[in-house]
Amino acid sequence: MRILKIDHVGIAAESMEGSLAVFEGLLGLDCAGTETVAEQKVRTTFLPVGDSELELLETTDPEGPIGKFIAAKGQGFQHIAFRVEDLDGALAELKAKGVRLIDEVPRKGAGGARIAFIHPKATAGVLVELCERP
Ligand code: ZN
């Protein structure tokens, strides 16, 4: 597997407006618009930071993954996303090594990306997303 860069860092937000007030209002990043990913029960927005981005995630349903995350751990850092050249190849490689995956097959992420999560128990407590962009 070849990791190309940190694609983005995912931040769980109790409220999109509250987090935008910090990252846009206070720190001066620019919001590139919001998108709802119905499958994931989230509203997301990306704020470019140089060659990477910050992803803010607000749940649209308390039972969704971000809703559950915030209920358990509170808002803040949620996942790191590494961009890979070949997501299918990366997943095959991890499966062959017996690594516990949340997504055995890629799913659709925001912005037309293909994504898959590795279980944080397999990655030292950090939720890792692998993503491939067209
Ligand atoms: Zn992400």
Coordinates of N, CA, C and O and ligand atoms in Angstrom, one line a residue:
M1 N 0.9 -1.2 0.0 CA 0.0 0.0 0.0 C 0.9 1.2 0.0 O 1.9 1.3 0.7
R2 N 0.5 2.2 -0.8 CA 1.2 3.5 -0.8 C 0.3 4.6 -0.4 O -0.7 4.9 -1.1
I3 N 0.7 5.2 0.8 CA 0.0 6.4 1.2 C 0.6 7.6 0.6 O 1.8 7.8 0.7
L4 N -0.2 8.4 0.0 CA 0.3 9.6 -0.8 C 0.4 10.8 0.1 O 1.3 11.7 -0.1
K5 N -0.6 11.0 1.0 CA -0.6 12.2 1.8 C -1.7 12.1 2.9 O -2.6 11.2 2.8
I6 N -1.8 13.1 3.8 CA -2.9 13.2 4.7 C -4.0 13.9 3.8 O -3.8 15.1 3.4
D7 N -5.0 13.2 3.5 CA -6.1 13.8 2.7 C -6.9 14.8 3.5 O -7.1 15.9 3.1
H8 N -7.3 14.4 4.7 CA -8.0 15.3 5.6 C -8.0 14.7 7.0 O -7.7 13.6 7.2
V9 N -8.4 15.6 7.9 CA -8.6 15.2 9.3 C -10.0 15.5 9.6 O -10.6 16.5 9.3
G10 N -10.7 14.5 10.2 CA -12.1 14.6 10.5 C -12.4 15.0 11.9 O -11.8 14.4 12.9
I11 N -13.2 16.0 12.1 CA -13.6 16.5 13.4 C -15.1 16.4 13.6 O -15.9 16.9 12.8
A12 N -15.5 15.7 14.7 CA -16.9 15.6 15.0 C -17.3 16.9 15.6 O -16.7 17.4 16.5
A13 N -18.4 17.4 15.1 CA -18.9 18.7 15.5 C -20.3 18.6 16.2 O -21.2 18.0 15.6
E14 N -20.5 19.1 17.4 CA -21.8 19.1 18.0 C -22.7 19.9 17.1 O -23.9 19.6 16.9
S15 N -22.3 21.1 16.6 CA -23.0 21.8 15.7 C -22.1 22.4 14.6 O -21.0 22.9 14.9
M16 N -22.5 22.3 13.4 CA -21.7 22.8 12.3 C -21.4 24.3 12.4 O -20.3 24.7 12.3
E17 N -22.4 25.0 12.8 CA -22.3 26.5 13.0 C -21.2 26.8 14.1 O -20.4 27.6 13.9
G18 N -21.3 26.0 15.2 CA -20.4 26.2 16.3 C -18.9 26.0 15.9 O -18.0 26.7 16.2
S19 N -18.7 24.9 15.1 CA -17.4 24.5 14.7 C -16.9 25.5 13.6 O -15.7 25.8 13.6
L20 N -17.8 25.9 12.7 CA -17.4 26.8 11.7 C -17.0 28.2 12.3 O -16.1 28.8 11.8
A21 N -17.7 28.5 13.4 CA -17.3 29.8 14.1 C -15.9 29.7 14.6 O -15.2 30.7 14.6
V22 N -15.4 28.5 14.9 CA -14.0 28.4 15.4 C -13.0 28.3 14.2 O -12.1 29.1 14.0
F23 N -13.3 27.3 13.3 CA -12.2 27.1 12.3 C -12.3 28.1 11.1 O -11.3 28.4 10.5
E24 N -13.5 28.7 10.9 CA -13.6 29.7 9.8 C -13.4 31.1 10.5 O -12.6 31.9 10.1
G25 N -14.3 31.3 11.5 CA -14.3 32.6 12.1 C -13.1 33.0 12.9 O -12.5 34.0 12.7
L26 N -12.6 32.1 13.7 CA -11.5 32.4 14.6 C -10.2 32.1 13.9 O -9.2 32.9 14.0
L27 N -10.1 31.0 13.2 CA -8.8 30.6 12.6 C -8.6 31.0 11.1 O -7.6 30.8 10.6
G28 N -9.7 31.5 10.5 CA -9.6 32.0 9.2 C -9.5 31.0 8.0 O -9.1 31.4 6.9
L29 N -9.9 29.8 8.3 CA -10.0 28.9 7.1 C -11.3 29.2 6.3 O -12.2 29.8 6.8
D30 N -11.3 28.7 5.1 CA -12.4 28.9 4.2 C -13.2 27.7 4.0 O -12.7 26.6 3.7
C31 N -14.5 27.8 4.2 CA -15.5 26.7 4.1 C -15.8 26.5 2.6 O -16.2 27.5 2.0
A32 N -15.7 25.3 2.1 CA -15.9 25.1 0.7 C -17.3 24.6 0.4 O -17.6 23.9 -0.6
G33 N -18.3 24.8 1.3 CA -19.7 24.4 1.2 C -19.9 23.1 1.9 O -19.0 22.3 2.2
T34 N -21.2 22.8 2.2 CA -21.5 21.6 3.0 C -22.2 20.6 2.1 O -22.7 21.0 1.0
E35 N -22.2 19.4 2.5 CA -22.7 18.3 1.7 C -23.3 17.3 2.7 O -22.7 17.0 3.8
T36 N -24.5 16.7 2.4 CA -25.1 15.7 3.3 C -24.8 14.3 2.7 O -25.0 14.1 1.5
V37 N -24.2 13.5 3.5 CA -24.0 12.1 3.0 C -25.0 11.2 3.8 O -24.8 10.8 4.9
A38 N -26.1 11.0 3.1 CA -27.3 10.3 3.7 C -26.9 9.0 4.3 O -27.3 8.6 5.4
E39 N -26.1 8.2 3.5 CA -25.7 6.9 3.9 C -25.0 6.9 5.3 O -25.1 6.0 6.0
Q40 N -24.2 8.0 5.6 CA -23.5 8.1 6.8 C -24.2 8.9 7.9 O -23.7 9.1 9.0
K41 N -25.4 9.4 7.5 CA -26.1 10.2 8.5 C -25.3 11.4 9.0 O -25.3 11.7 10.2
V42 N -24.6 12.1 8.1 CA -23.8 13.2 8.4 C -24.0 14.4 7.4 O -24.3 14.2 6.2
R43 N -23.8 15.6 7.9 CA -23.6 16.7 7.1 C -22.1 17.1 7.3 O -21.6 17.1 8.4
T44 N -21.4 17.2 6.2 CA -20.0 17.5 6.2 C -19.6 18.8 5.5 O -20.4 19.2 4.6
T45 N -18.5 19.3 5.9 CA -18.0 20.5 5.2 C -16.4 20.3 5.2 O -15.9 19.8 6.1
F46 N -15.8 20.7 4.1 CA -14.4 20.6 4.0 C -13.8 22.0 4.0 O -14.3 22.9 3.3
L47 N -12.7 22.2 4.8 CA -12.0 23.5 4.8 C -10.6 23.2 4.4 O -9.8 22.5 5.1
P48 N -10.2 23.7 3.2 CA -8.8 23.4 2.7 C -7.8 24.0 3.7 O -7.9 25.2 4.2
V49 N -6.7 23.3 3.9 CA -5.5 23.7 4.7 C -4.3 23.3 3.9 O -3.9 22.2 3.9
G50 N -3.8 24.2 3.1 CA -2.6 23.9 2.2 C -3.1 22.8 1.3 O -4.1 22.9 0.6
D51 N -2.4 21.7 1.3 CA -2.6 20.6 0.4 C -3.5 19.5 1.1 O -3.8 18.5 0.5
S52 N -4.0 19.8 2.3 CA -4.9 18.9 3.0 C -6.2 19.6 3.3 O -6.3 20.8 2.9
E53 N -7.1 19.0 4.0 CA -8.3 19.6 4.4 C -8.7 19.2 5.8 O -8.3 18.2 6.4
L54 N -9.6 20.0 6.4 CA -10.2 19.7 7.6 C -11.7 19.3 7.2 O -12.3 20.0 6.4
E55 N -12.2 18.2 7.8 CA -13.5 17.8 7.5 C -14.3 18.0 8.8 O -14.0 17.4 9.8
L56 N -15.4 18.8 8.8 CA -16.2 18.9 9.9 C -17.4 18.0 9.7 O -18.0 18.0 8.6
L57 N -17.8 17.2 10.7 CA -18.9 16.2 10.6 C -20.0 16.5 11.6 O -19.6 16.5 12.8
E58 N -21.2 16.8 11.2 CA -22.3 17.0 12.1 C -23.3 15.9 11.8 O -23.6 15.6 10.7
T59 N -23.8 15.2 12.9 CA -24.7 14.1 12.6 C -26.1 14.7 12.2 O -26.5 15.8 12.6
T60 N -26.8 13.9 11.4 CA -28.2 14.2 11.1 C -29.1 13.3 11.8 O -30.3 13.4 11.7
D61 N -28.5 12.4 12.6 CA -29.3 11.4 13.4 C -28.5 10.9 14.6 O -27.3 10.5 14.4
P62 N -29.1 11.1 15.8 CA -28.3 10.7 17.0 C -27.8 9.2 16.9 O -26.8 8.9 17.6
E63 N -28.5 8.4 16.1 CA -28.1 7.0 16.0 C -27.0 6.7 14.9 O -26.5 5.6 14.8
G64 N -26.6 7.8 14.2 CA -25.6 7.7 13.2 C -24.2 7.6 13.8 O -24.1 7.8 15.0
P65 N -23.2 7.2 13.1 CA -21.9 7.0 13.6 C -21.3 8.2 14.3 O -20.7 8.1 15.4
I66 N -21.5 9.4 13.8 CA -21.0 10.6 14.5 C -21.8 11.0 15.7 O -21.3 11.4 16.7
G67 N -23.1 10.7 15.6 CA -24.0 10.9 16.8 C -23.5 10.1 18.0 O -23.4 10.5 19.1
K68 N -23.3 8.8 17.7 CA -22.8 7.8 18.7 C -21.4 8.2 19.2 O -21.1 8.1 20.4
F69 N -20.5 8.7 18.3 CA -19.2 9.1 18.7 C -19.2 10.2 19.7 O -18.6 10.2 20.7
I70 N -20.1 11.2 19.4 CA -20.1 12.4 20.2 C -20.7 12.0 21.6 O -20.3 12.5 22.6
A71 N -21.8 11.1 21.6 CA -22.4 10.7 22.8 C -21.3 10.0 23.7 O -21.3 10.2 24.9
A72 N -20.4 9.3 23.1 CA -19.4 8.5 23.9 C -18.2 9.3 24.2 O -17.7 9.2 25.3
K73 N -17.7 10.2 23.3 CA -16.4 10.8 23.5 C -16.5 12.3 23.4 O -15.4 13.0 23.7
G74 N -17.6 12.9 23.1 CA -17.7 14.4 22.9 C -17.2 14.8 21.6 O -16.6 14.0 20.8
Q75 N -17.3 16.1 21.3 CA -16.9 16.5 20.0 C -15.3 16.7 19.9 O -14.7 16.7 21.0
G76 N -14.8 16.8 18.7 CA -13.3 16.9 18.6 C -12.8 16.0 17.5 O -13.6 15.4 16.7
F77 N -11.5 15.7 17.6 CA -10.8 14.8 16.6 C -11.5 13.5 16.5 O -11.8 12.9 17.5
Q78 N -11.8 13.1 15.3 CA -12.5 11.8 15.1 C -11.8 10.8 14.2 O -11.7 9.7 14.5
H79 N -11.2 11.3 13.1 CA -10.5 10.3 12.3 C -9.4 11.1 11.4 O -9.5 12.3 11.2
I80 N -8.4 10.3 11.0 CA -7.5 10.8 10.0 C -7.6 10.0 8.7 O -7.9 8.8 8.8
A81 N -7.6 10.8 7.6 CA -7.8 10.1 6.3 C -6.5 10.2 5.5 O -6.0 11.3 5.3
F82 N -6.0 9.0 5.1 CA -4.8 9.0 4.2 C -5.3 8.7 2.8 O -6.1 7.8 2.6
R83 N -4.8 9.5 1.9 CA -5.1 9.2 0.5 C -4.2 8.1 0.0 O -3.0 8.1 0.2
V84 N -4.8 7.1 -0.6 CA -4.0 6.0 -1.2 C -4.2 6.0 -2.7 O -5.2 6.5 -3.2
E85 N -3.2 5.4 -3.4 CA -3.2 5.3 -4.8 C -4.3 4.3 -5.3 O -5.1 4.6 -6.2
D86 N -4.4 3.2 -4.6 CA -5.2 2.0 -5.0 C -5.9 1.5 -3.8 O -5.4 0.7 -3.1
L87 N -7.2 1.9 -3.6 CA -7.9 1.5 -2.4 C -8.2 0.0 -2.4 O -8.1 -0.6 -1.3
D88 N -8.6 -0.5 -3.5 CA -8.9 -2.0 -3.5 C -7.7 -2.8 -3.2 O -7.8 -3.7 -2.4
G89 N -6.6 -2.4 -3.7 CA -5.3 -3.1 -3.4 C -4.9 -2.9 -2.0 O -4.5 -3.9 -1.3
A90 N -5.1 -1.7 -1.4 CA -4.8 -1.5 0.0 C -5.6 -2.4 0.9 O -5.1 -3.0 1.9
L91 N -6.9 -2.5 0.6 CA -7.8 -3.3 1.4 C -7.5 -4.8 1.3 O -7.5 -5.5 2.3
A92 N -7.1 -5.2 0.1 CA -6.7 -6.6 -0.1 C -5.5 -6.9 0.7 O -5.4 -8.0 1.4
E93 N -4.5 -6.0 0.7 CA -3.3 -6.2 1.5 C -3.6 -6.2 3.0 O -3.0 -7.1 3.7
L94 N -4.4 -5.4 3.5 CA -4.8 -5.4 4.9 C -5.5 -6.6 5.3 O -5.2 -7.3 6.3
K95 N -6.4 -7.1 4.4 CA -7.2 -8.3 4.7 C -6.3 -9.5 4.8 O -6.4 -10.3 5.6
A96 N -5.3 -9.5 3.8 CA -4.4 -10.6 3.8 C -3.5 -10.7 5.1 O -3.1 -11.7 5.5
K97 N -3.3 -9.5 5.7 CA -2.6 -9.4 7.0 C -3.5 -9.7 8.2 O -3.0 -9.6 9.3
G98 N -4.8 -9.9 7.9 CA -5.7 -10.2 9.0 C -6.1 -8.9 9.8 O -6.5 -9.0 11.0
V99 N -5.9 -7.8 9.2 CA -6.3 -6.5 9.9 C -7.8 -6.3 10.0 O -8.5 -6.6 9.0
R100 N -8.3 -6.0 11.1 CA -9.7 -5.8 11.3 C -10.2 -4.5 10.6 O -9.7 -3.4 10.9
L101 N -11.1 -4.6 9.7 CA -11.6 -3.5 8.9 C -13.0 -3.2 9.3 O -13.8 -4.1 9.6
I102 N -13.4 -1.9 9.3 CA -14.8 -1.6 9.4 C -15.5 -1.8 8.1 O -16.6 -2.2 8.0
D103 N -14.8 -1.4 7.0 CA -15.3 -1.6 5.6 C -14.5 -2.5 4.9 O -13.3 -2.2 4.5
E104 N -15.1 -3.7 4.6 CA -14.4 -4.7 3.8 C -14.4 -4.3 2.3 O -13.5 -4.6 1.5
V105 N -15.4 -3.5 1.9 CA -15.5 -3.0 0.6 C -15.6 -1.5 0.6 O -16.3 -1.0 1.6
P106 N -15.0 -0.8 -0.3 CA -15.1 0.7 -0.3 C -16.5 1.2 -0.4 O -17.4 0.5 -0.9
R107 N -16.8 2.3 0.3 CA -18.1 3.0 0.1 C -17.8 4.4 -0.4 O -16.7 4.8 -0.5
K108 N -19.0 5.1 -0.6 CA -18.9 6.4 -1.2 C -18.7 7.4 -0.1 O -19.5 7.5 0.9
G109 N -17.7 8.3 -0.2 CA -17.5 9.4 0.7 C -18.0 10.7 0.1 O -18.5 10.7 -1.0
A110 N -17.7 11.8 0.9 CA -18.0 13.1 0.4 C -17.1 13.4 -0.8 O -16.0 12.9 -0.9
G111 N -17.6 14.3 -1.6 CA -16.7 14.8 -2.7 C -16.4 13.8 -3.8 O -15.4 13.9 -4.4
G112 N -17.2 12.7 -3.9 CA -16.9 11.7 -4.9 C -15.8 10.7 -4.6 O -15.3 10.0 -5.5
A113 N -15.3 10.8 -3.4 CA -14.2 9.9 -3.0 C -14.7 8.4 -2.7 O -15.9 8.2 -2.5
R114 N -13.8 7.5 -2.9 CA -14.1 6.1 -2.4 C -13.3 6.0 -1.1 O -12.2 6.3 -1.1
I115 N -14.0 5.5 -0.1 CA -13.4 5.4 1.2 C -13.6 4.1 1.9 O -14.5 3.3 1.6
A116 N -12.8 3.8 2.9 CA -12.9 2.6 3.8 C -12.2 2.9 5.1 O -11.1 3.5 5.1
F117 N -12.9 2.5 6.2 CA -12.3 2.7 7.5 C -11.6 1.4 8.0 O -12.2 0.3 7.8
I118 N -10.5 1.6 8.7 CA -9.8 0.5 9.4 C -10.3 0.6 10.8 O -10.5 1.7 11.4
H119 N -10.5 -0.5 11.5 CA -11.0 -0.5 12.9 C -9.9 0.1 13.8 O -8.7 -0.3 13.7
P120 N -10.3 1.0 14.7 CA -9.3 1.7 15.5 C -8.5 0.7 16.4 O -7.4 1.0 16.9
K121 N -9.1 -0.4 16.7 CA -8.4 -1.4 17.5 C -7.2 -1.9 16.8 O -6.2 -2.4 17.4
A122 N -7.2 -1.9 15.5 CA -6.1 -2.4 14.7 C -5.0 -1.3 14.4 O -3.9 -1.5 13.9
T123 N -5.4 0.0 14.8 CA -4.5 1.1 14.4 C -4.2 2.0 15.7 O -4.4 3.2 15.6
A124 N -3.9 1.3 16.7 CA -3.4 2.1 17.9 C -4.4 3.1 18.4 O -4.0 4.2 18.9
G125 N -5.7 2.8 18.3 CA -6.7 3.7 18.9 C -7.1 4.8 18.0 O -7.9 5.7 18.4
V126 N -6.5 4.9 16.8 CA -6.8 6.0 15.9 C -7.7 5.5 14.8 O -7.4 4.5 14.1
L127 N -8.9 6.1 14.6 CA -9.7 5.7 13.5 C -9.1 6.2 12.2 O -8.9 7.4 12.0
V128 N -8.7 5.3 11.3 CA -8.0 5.6 10.0 C -9.0 5.4 8.9 O -9.5 4.3 8.7
E129 N -9.1 6.4 8.0 CA -9.9 6.3 6.8 C -8.9 6.2 5.7 O -7.9 7.0 5.7
L130 N -9.1 5.3 4.7 CA -8.3 5.3 3.5 C -9.2 5.9 2.4 O -10.4 5.5 2.4
C131 N -8.6 6.8 1.6 CA -9.5 7.3 0.6 C -8.8 7.4 -0.7 O -7.5 7.6 -0.8
E132 N -9.5 7.3 -1.8 CA -9.0 7.3 -3.1 C -9.9 8.3 -3.9 O -11.1 8.3 -3.8
R133 N -9.3 9.2 -4.5 CA -10.0 10.3 -5.3 C -9.8 10.1 -6.8 O -8.6 9.8 -7.2
P134 N -10.8 10.4 -7.6 CA -10.6 10.3 -9.0 C -9.6 11.3 -9.5 O -9.4 12.3 -8.9
Ligands
ZN1 ZN -13.3 11.6 6.4

